[in-house]
Amino acid sequence: MGEDRRLAAVVALAQGMAAAHGSREAWRAAATGACRALGGSFAALSVWERELGRLRVLVNVGELAEGEEEFPEDEAYPVHQFAEITEFLHEQWAGGGEPDAWVETAEGPAAGREPGYCHQRVAALRRRGRGCCVVAPIVLHGRAWGELYVARPAGEAVFGRGDADFATVLASVVAAGIAQTERLEEARRLAFTDSLTGLANRRAVDVRLERAIERHRRDDAVVSLVVCDLNGLKRVNDTHGHAAGDRLLERFGSVLSLCGAMLPGALAARLGGDEFCLLAVGPPADQVVKAAGELCRRAAELELGDGVACGVASTEDPIGPVRSARRLFRLADAAQYRAKAERAVKPVVAGRAGPDDPVVRLADEPSQGEGGERRRFRGRHAP
């Protein structure tokens, strides 16, 4: 491959990774770009999971052999089978050099390679009908992150020293792309995370709730929202200081997360200040109300604070058609407002009536049945 073609291949790989949305797309772009650049038929990207002592394959692209998947669930290999990642590479670094790529063939060690590192790779090449491979270490933040692997079928030209040198360059481009992807994902995570409690934030709830309502309209999925207001936070701040108030918020966040675990896939979030919520898609309304009741019980047992005011709204209850996220939010908030006004120790549930469970509706809703009351509510989340 000429210098111009190799330069174009490097640019294409970098552009492919830069355009990726999320890690999986970045991994695929890295492997696909390297495979094309080196004229391979197959490529894989693997990460070294130090805590588990294994190389885990993140993505396979190209001509897959039997048993290989594009994004494998559990394709991993004990790192002792590939000792070069823990021994050979560190010897290179110790000498002041950078870890270079190397070539393996189905016939045994390539020219210039020390024996003793390649037997597992040789066996894998033979087993999968491949004639040779080039392996390039990926170094991120000064440490071995994983490896880039590109192979050719048996009978095709064997990779040479020039290919290995080029693979080393490609691995550096991949490392830069992975670092950029990790930074972007961390930025996205922070954008949707409450910094104090580690829960989701209001932005995350808004995005997830919009999608949930779309699913409800399309598939009639049950969508339930629990909105709660932590009582007594101002008193704690005024009496014990804001550090104590922050500890109360953190402890309640842990309780909310624990109760949210009762609802598969539920999102636990802090909306801001002393307001929190749980968003559940799928579980029956009764299951959500039960989790909200447990939340009230546990919140009342916290050392500081005065429990929690909790309102629930679910599309499974008789609350009328829910065509927007704002409507469900307003109903749950109205129920929470009622719970706070009445100092209720249990959740107030929109659309349900009973001695301890008053009906909650918005001002623009028709009353249900003769004698039904109409309540005006101007919630904090209403426009």
PDB file of C-alpha atoms in Angstrom, residues 109-297:
ATOM      1  CA  PRO A 109       6.407 -17.516  14.916  1.00  0.00           C
ATOM      2  CA  ALA A 110       6.994 -14.922  12.248  1.00  0.00           C
ATOM      3  CA  ALA A 111      10.535 -13.914  11.420  1.00  0.00           C
ATOM      4  CA  GLY A 112      12.184 -11.955  14.186  1.00  0.00           C
ATOM      5  CA  ARG A 113       9.726 -12.962  16.921  1.00  0.00           C
ATOM      6  CA  GLU A 114      10.809 -14.635  20.089  1.00  0.00           C
ATOM      7  CA  PRO A 115       9.082 -18.004  20.573  1.00  0.00           C
ATOM      8  CA  GLY A 116       6.910 -18.705  23.576  1.00  0.00           C
ATOM      9  CA  TYR A 117       4.280 -16.017  23.218  1.00  0.00           C
ATOM     10  CA  CYS A 118       2.286 -17.126  20.200  1.00  0.00           C
ATOM     11  CA  HIS A 119       1.154 -20.735  20.615  1.00  0.00           C
ATOM     12  CA  GLN A 120      -2.451 -19.830  21.473  1.00  0.00           C
ATOM     13  CA  ARG A 121      -2.713 -17.436  18.555  1.00  0.00           C
ATOM     14  CA  VAL A 122      -1.238 -20.000  16.169  1.00  0.00           C
ATOM     15  CA  ALA A 123      -3.796 -22.562  17.283  1.00  0.00           C
ATOM     16  CA  ALA A 124      -6.620 -20.015  16.881  1.00  0.00           C
ATOM     17  CA  LEU A 125      -5.476 -19.117  13.359  1.00  0.00           C
ATOM     18  CA  ARG A 126      -5.463 -22.747  12.295  1.00  0.00           C
ATOM     19  CA  ARG A 127      -8.803 -23.467  13.937  1.00  0.00           C
ATOM     20  CA  ARG A 128     -10.498 -20.593  12.124  1.00  0.00           C
ATOM     21  CA  GLY A 129      -8.928 -21.054   8.725  1.00  0.00           C
ATOM     22  CA  ARG A 130      -6.764 -17.953   8.874  1.00  0.00           C
ATOM     23  CA  GLY A 131      -3.214 -17.778   7.656  1.00  0.00           C
ATOM     24  CA  CYS A 132      -1.752 -14.862   9.575  1.00  0.00           C
ATOM     25  CA  CYS A 133      -2.545 -11.975  11.863  1.00  0.00           C
ATOM     26  CA  VAL A 134      -1.020  -8.752  13.062  1.00  0.00           C
ATOM     27  CA  VAL A 135      -1.488  -7.804  16.721  1.00  0.00           C
ATOM     28  CA  ALA A 136      -1.136  -4.180  17.813  1.00  0.00           C
ATOM     29  CA  PRO A 137      -1.178  -3.171  21.491  1.00  0.00           C
ATOM     30  CA  ILE A 138      -3.450  -0.245  22.359  1.00  0.00           C
ATOM     31  CA  VAL A 139      -1.949   2.056  24.982  1.00  0.00           C
ATOM     32  CA  LEU A 140      -4.237   4.509  26.773  1.00  0.00           C
ATOM     33  CA  HIS A 141      -3.171   6.920  29.518  1.00  0.00           C
ATOM     34  CA  GLY A 142       0.257   5.263  29.608  1.00  0.00           C
ATOM     35  CA  ARG A 143      -1.085   1.754  30.244  1.00  0.00           C
ATOM     36  CA  ALA A 144      -1.887  -1.261  28.115  1.00  0.00           C
ATOM     37  CA  TRP A 145      -5.624  -0.925  27.397  1.00  0.00           C
ATOM     38  CA  GLY A 146      -6.064  -3.849  25.026  1.00  0.00           C
ATOM     39  CA  GLU A 147      -5.227  -4.866  21.493  1.00  0.00           C
ATOM     40  CA  LEU A 148      -6.163  -4.504  17.847  1.00  0.00           C
ATOM     41  CA  TYR A 149      -6.107  -7.767  15.883  1.00  0.00           C
ATOM     42  CA  VAL A 150      -6.326  -8.065  12.083  1.00  0.00           C
ATOM     43  CA  ALA A 151      -6.157 -11.369  10.186  1.00  0.00           C
ATOM     44  CA  ARG A 152      -6.019 -12.662   6.618  1.00  0.00           C
ATOM     45  CA  PRO A 153      -7.282 -16.012   5.285  1.00  0.00           C
ATOM     46  CA  ALA A 154      -4.995 -18.953   4.675  1.00  0.00           C
ATOM     47  CA  GLY A 155      -3.397 -18.742   1.234  1.00  0.00           C
ATOM     48  CA  GLU A 156      -3.178 -14.950   1.099  1.00  0.00           C
ATOM     49  CA  ALA A 157      -0.019 -12.895   1.503  1.00  0.00           C
ATOM     50  CA  VAL A 158       1.441 -12.932   5.005  1.00  0.00           C
ATOM     51  CA  PHE A 159       1.712  -9.613   6.827  1.00  0.00           C
ATOM     52  CA  GLY A 160       5.188  -8.148   6.736  1.00  0.00           C
ATOM     53  CA  ARG A 161       7.235  -5.887   8.970  1.00  0.00           C
ATOM     54  CA  GLY A 162       5.870  -2.828   7.187  1.00  0.00           C
ATOM     55  CA  ASP A 163       2.315  -3.963   7.949  1.00  0.00           C
ATOM     56  CA  ALA A 164       3.199  -4.386  11.605  1.00  0.00           C
ATOM     57  CA  ASP A 165       4.674  -0.882  11.747  1.00  0.00           C
ATOM     58  CA  PHE A 166       1.529   0.500  10.115  1.00  0.00           C
ATOM     59  CA  ALA A 167      -0.642  -1.423  12.591  1.00  0.00           C
ATOM     60  CA  THR A 168       1.254   0.303  15.410  1.00  0.00           C
ATOM     61  CA  VAL A 169       0.254   3.662  13.919  1.00  0.00           C
ATOM     62  CA  LEU A 170      -3.357   2.535  13.537  1.00  0.00           C
ATOM     63  CA  ALA A 171      -3.418   1.400  17.176  1.00  0.00           C
ATOM     64  CA  SER A 172      -2.333   4.894  18.237  1.00  0.00           C
ATOM     65  CA  VAL A 173      -5.197   6.405  16.227  1.00  0.00           C
ATOM     66  CA  VAL A 174      -7.605   3.924  17.803  1.00  0.00           C
ATOM     67  CA  ALA A 175      -6.320   4.813  21.278  1.00  0.00           C
ATOM     68  CA  ALA A 176      -6.957   8.510  20.606  1.00  0.00           C
ATOM     69  CA  GLY A 177     -10.460   7.688  19.361  1.00  0.00           C
ATOM     70  CA  ILE A 178     -11.239   5.578  22.419  1.00  0.00           C
ATOM     71  CA  ALA A 179     -10.009   8.347  24.732  1.00  0.00           C
ATOM     72  CA  GLN A 180     -12.244  10.863  22.944  1.00  0.00           C
ATOM     73  CA  THR A 181     -15.243   8.521  23.164  1.00  0.00           C
ATOM     74  CA  GLU A 182     -14.662   7.995  26.882  1.00  0.00           C
ATOM     75  CA  ARG A 183     -14.485  11.759  27.451  1.00  0.00           C
ATOM     76  CA  LEU A 184     -17.714  12.337  25.545  1.00  0.00           C
ATOM     77  CA  GLU A 185     -19.504   9.547  27.407  1.00  0.00           C
ATOM     78  CA  GLU A 186     -18.317  10.941  30.715  1.00  0.00           C
ATOM     79  CA  ALA A 187     -19.606  14.371  29.690  1.00  0.00           C
ATOM     80  CA  ARG A 188     -22.951  12.845  28.742  1.00  0.00           C
ATOM     81  CA  ARG A 189     -23.070  10.963  32.016  1.00  0.00           C
ATOM     82  CA  LEU A 190     -22.407  14.121  33.991  1.00  0.00           C
ATOM     83  CA  ALA A 191     -25.043  15.984  31.984  1.00  0.00           C
ATOM     84  CA  PHE A 192     -27.666  13.457  33.089  1.00  0.00           C
ATOM     85  CA  THR A 193     -26.464  12.839  36.659  1.00  0.00           C
ATOM     86  CA  ASP A 194     -27.082  14.697  39.905  1.00  0.00           C
ATOM     87  CA  SER A 195     -23.652  15.444  41.315  1.00  0.00           C
ATOM     88  CA  LEU A 196     -24.627  15.174  44.998  1.00  0.00           C
ATOM     89  CA  THR A 197     -26.609  11.926  45.054  1.00  0.00           C
ATOM     90  CA  GLY A 198     -25.340  10.181  41.942  1.00  0.00           C
ATOM     91  CA  LEU A 199     -28.946   9.674  40.822  1.00  0.00           C
ATOM     92  CA  ALA A 200     -30.310  10.751  37.452  1.00  0.00           C
ATOM     93  CA  ASN A 201     -31.198  14.444  37.159  1.00  0.00           C
ATOM     94  CA  ARG A 202     -34.240  16.299  35.814  1.00  0.00           C
ATOM     95  CA  ARG A 203     -32.876  16.313  32.274  1.00  0.00           C
ATOM     96  CA  ALA A 204     -32.555  12.523  32.309  1.00  0.00           C
ATOM     97  CA  VAL A 205     -36.119  12.176  33.610  1.00  0.00           C
ATOM     98  CA  ASP A 206     -37.503  14.450  30.907  1.00  0.00           C
ATOM     99  CA  VAL A 207     -35.791  12.460  28.150  1.00  0.00           C
ATOM    100  CA  ARG A 208     -36.783   9.068  29.566  1.00  0.00           C
ATOM    101  CA  LEU A 209     -40.361  10.139  30.288  1.00  0.00           C
ATOM    102  CA  GLU A 210     -40.899  11.451  26.757  1.00  0.00           C
ATOM    103  CA  ARG A 211     -39.763   8.093  25.380  1.00  0.00           C
ATOM    104  CA  ALA A 212     -41.925   6.237  27.883  1.00  0.00           C
ATOM    105  CA  ILE A 213     -45.048   8.167  26.870  1.00  0.00           C
ATOM    106  CA  GLU A 214     -44.294   7.470  23.210  1.00  0.00           C
ATOM    107  CA  ARG A 215     -44.123   3.776  24.068  1.00  0.00           C
ATOM    108  CA  HIS A 216     -47.387   4.053  26.017  1.00  0.00           C
ATOM    109  CA  ARG A 217     -49.133   5.633  23.033  1.00  0.00           C
ATOM    110  CA  ARG A 218     -47.700   3.027  20.666  1.00  0.00           C
ATOM    111  CA  ASP A 219     -47.853  -0.183  22.725  1.00  0.00           C
ATOM    112  CA  ASP A 220     -50.072   0.767  25.687  1.00  0.00           C
ATOM    113  CA  ALA A 221     -47.156   0.170  28.044  1.00  0.00           C
ATOM    114  CA  VAL A 222     -47.847   1.082  31.662  1.00  0.00           C
ATOM    115  CA  VAL A 223     -45.957   4.223  32.660  1.00  0.00           C
ATOM    116  CA  SER A 224     -45.888   5.255  36.313  1.00  0.00           C
ATOM    117  CA  LEU A 225     -44.308   8.252  37.971  1.00  0.00           C
ATOM    118  CA  VAL A 226     -43.624   8.718  41.679  1.00  0.00           C
ATOM    119  CA  VAL A 227     -42.873  12.313  42.683  1.00  0.00           C
ATOM    120  CA  CYS A 228     -41.762  12.951  46.244  1.00  0.00           C
ATOM    121  CA  ASP A 229     -40.723  15.920  48.349  1.00  0.00           C
ATOM    122  CA  LEU A 230     -38.336  15.366  51.236  1.00  0.00           C
ATOM    123  CA  ASN A 231     -39.845  16.997  54.322  1.00  0.00           C
ATOM    124  CA  GLY A 232     -37.783  18.996  56.790  1.00  0.00           C
ATOM    125  CA  LEU A 233     -34.731  19.760  54.661  1.00  0.00           C
ATOM    126  CA  LYS A 234     -34.846  23.492  55.396  1.00  0.00           C
ATOM    127  CA  ARG A 235     -35.071  22.829  59.136  1.00  0.00           C
ATOM    128  CA  VAL A 236     -32.049  20.513  58.944  1.00  0.00           C
ATOM    129  CA  ASN A 237     -30.070  23.097  56.973  1.00  0.00           C
ATOM    130  CA  ASP A 238     -30.979  25.886  59.394  1.00  0.00           C
ATOM    131  CA  THR A 239     -30.390  23.838  62.546  1.00  0.00           C
ATOM    132  CA  HIS A 240     -27.486  21.543  61.652  1.00  0.00           C
ATOM    133  CA  GLY A 241     -25.921  23.211  58.639  1.00  0.00           C
ATOM    134  CA  HIS A 242     -25.915  22.515  54.921  1.00  0.00           C
ATOM    135  CA  ALA A 243     -23.434  19.652  55.265  1.00  0.00           C
ATOM    136  CA  ALA A 244     -26.040  17.802  57.348  1.00  0.00           C
ATOM    137  CA  GLY A 245     -28.679  18.697  54.767  1.00  0.00           C
ATOM    138  CA  ASP A 246     -26.509  17.246  52.018  1.00  0.00           C
ATOM    139  CA  ARG A 247     -26.070  14.046  54.037  1.00  0.00           C
ATOM    140  CA  LEU A 248     -29.851  13.792  54.377  1.00  0.00           C
ATOM    141  CA  LEU A 249     -30.273  14.207  50.631  1.00  0.00           C
ATOM    142  CA  GLU A 250     -27.620  11.555  49.979  1.00  0.00           C
ATOM    143  CA  ARG A 251     -29.199   9.117  52.441  1.00  0.00           C
ATOM    144  CA  PHE A 252     -32.643   9.636  50.983  1.00  0.00           C
ATOM    145  CA  GLY A 253     -31.169   9.163  47.507  1.00  0.00           C
ATOM    146  CA  SER A 254     -29.872   5.771  48.647  1.00  0.00           C
ATOM    147  CA  VAL A 255     -33.311   4.866  50.023  1.00  0.00           C
ATOM    148  CA  LEU A 256     -34.930   5.939  46.754  1.00  0.00           C
ATOM    149  CA  SER A 257     -32.479   3.819  44.766  1.00  0.00           C
ATOM    150  CA  LEU A 258     -33.158   0.834  47.024  1.00  0.00           C
ATOM    151  CA  CYS A 259     -36.926   1.141  46.620  1.00  0.00           C
ATOM    152  CA  GLY A 260     -36.544   1.750  42.894  1.00  0.00           C
ATOM    153  CA  ALA A 261     -34.832  -1.625  42.647  1.00  0.00           C
ATOM    154  CA  MET A 262     -38.230  -3.160  43.488  1.00  0.00           C
ATOM    155  CA  LEU A 263     -39.345  -2.000  40.019  1.00  0.00           C
ATOM    156  CA  PRO A 264     -37.347  -3.558  37.151  1.00  0.00           C
ATOM    157  CA  GLY A 265     -35.711  -0.891  35.014  1.00  0.00           C
ATOM    158  CA  ALA A 266     -36.994   2.026  37.109  1.00  0.00           C
ATOM    159  CA  LEU A 267     -35.139   5.341  36.955  1.00  0.00           C
ATOM    160  CA  ALA A 268     -34.396   6.999  40.311  1.00  0.00           C
ATOM    161  CA  ALA A 269     -33.754  10.719  40.062  1.00  0.00           C
ATOM    162  CA  ARG A 270     -33.334  13.950  41.952  1.00  0.00           C
ATOM    163  CA  LEU A 271     -35.322  16.690  40.254  1.00  0.00           C
ATOM    164  CA  GLY A 272     -33.638  19.450  42.242  1.00  0.00           C
ATOM    165  CA  GLY A 273     -33.616  20.774  45.793  1.00  0.00           C
ATOM    166  CA  ASP A 274     -35.668  18.411  47.955  1.00  0.00           C
ATOM    167  CA  GLU A 275     -37.657  16.892  45.057  1.00  0.00           C
ATOM    168  CA  PHE A 276     -37.084  13.345  43.802  1.00  0.00           C
ATOM    169  CA  CYS A 277     -38.886  10.879  41.569  1.00  0.00           C
ATOM    170  CA  LEU A 278     -39.104   7.296  40.345  1.00  0.00           C
ATOM    171  CA  LEU A 279     -40.059   6.534  36.751  1.00  0.00           C
ATOM    172  CA  ALA A 280     -41.180   2.992  35.952  1.00  0.00           C
ATOM    173  CA  VAL A 281     -42.201   1.575  32.575  1.00  0.00           C
ATOM    174  CA  GLY A 282     -43.858  -1.841  32.546  1.00  0.00           C
ATOM    175  CA  PRO A 283     -44.548  -2.804  36.165  1.00  0.00           C
ATOM    176  CA  PRO A 284     -48.237  -2.746  37.218  1.00  0.00           C
ATOM    177  CA  ALA A 285     -49.479   0.334  39.046  1.00  0.00           C
ATOM    178  CA  ASP A 286     -50.060  -1.633  42.251  1.00  0.00           C
ATOM    179  CA  GLN A 287     -46.417  -2.684  42.284  1.00  0.00           C
ATOM    180  CA  VAL A 288     -45.353   0.934  41.890  1.00  0.00           C
ATOM    181  CA  VAL A 289     -47.668   2.062  44.702  1.00  0.00           C
ATOM    182  CA  LYS A 290     -46.210  -0.679  46.907  1.00  0.00           C
ATOM    183  CA  ALA A 291     -42.672   0.543  46.213  1.00  0.00           C
ATOM    184  CA  ALA A 292     -43.772   4.121  46.960  1.00  0.00           C
ATOM    185  CA  GLY A 293     -45.259   2.946  50.256  1.00  0.00           C
ATOM    186  CA  GLU A 294     -41.962   1.296  51.166  1.00  0.00           C
ATOM    187  CA  LEU A 295     -40.200   4.535  50.260  1.00  0.00           C
ATOM    188  CA  CYS A 296     -42.450   6.472  52.648  1.00  0.00           C
ATOM    189  CA  ARG A 297     -41.838   3.952  55.424  1.00  0.00           C
TER     190      ARG A 297
END
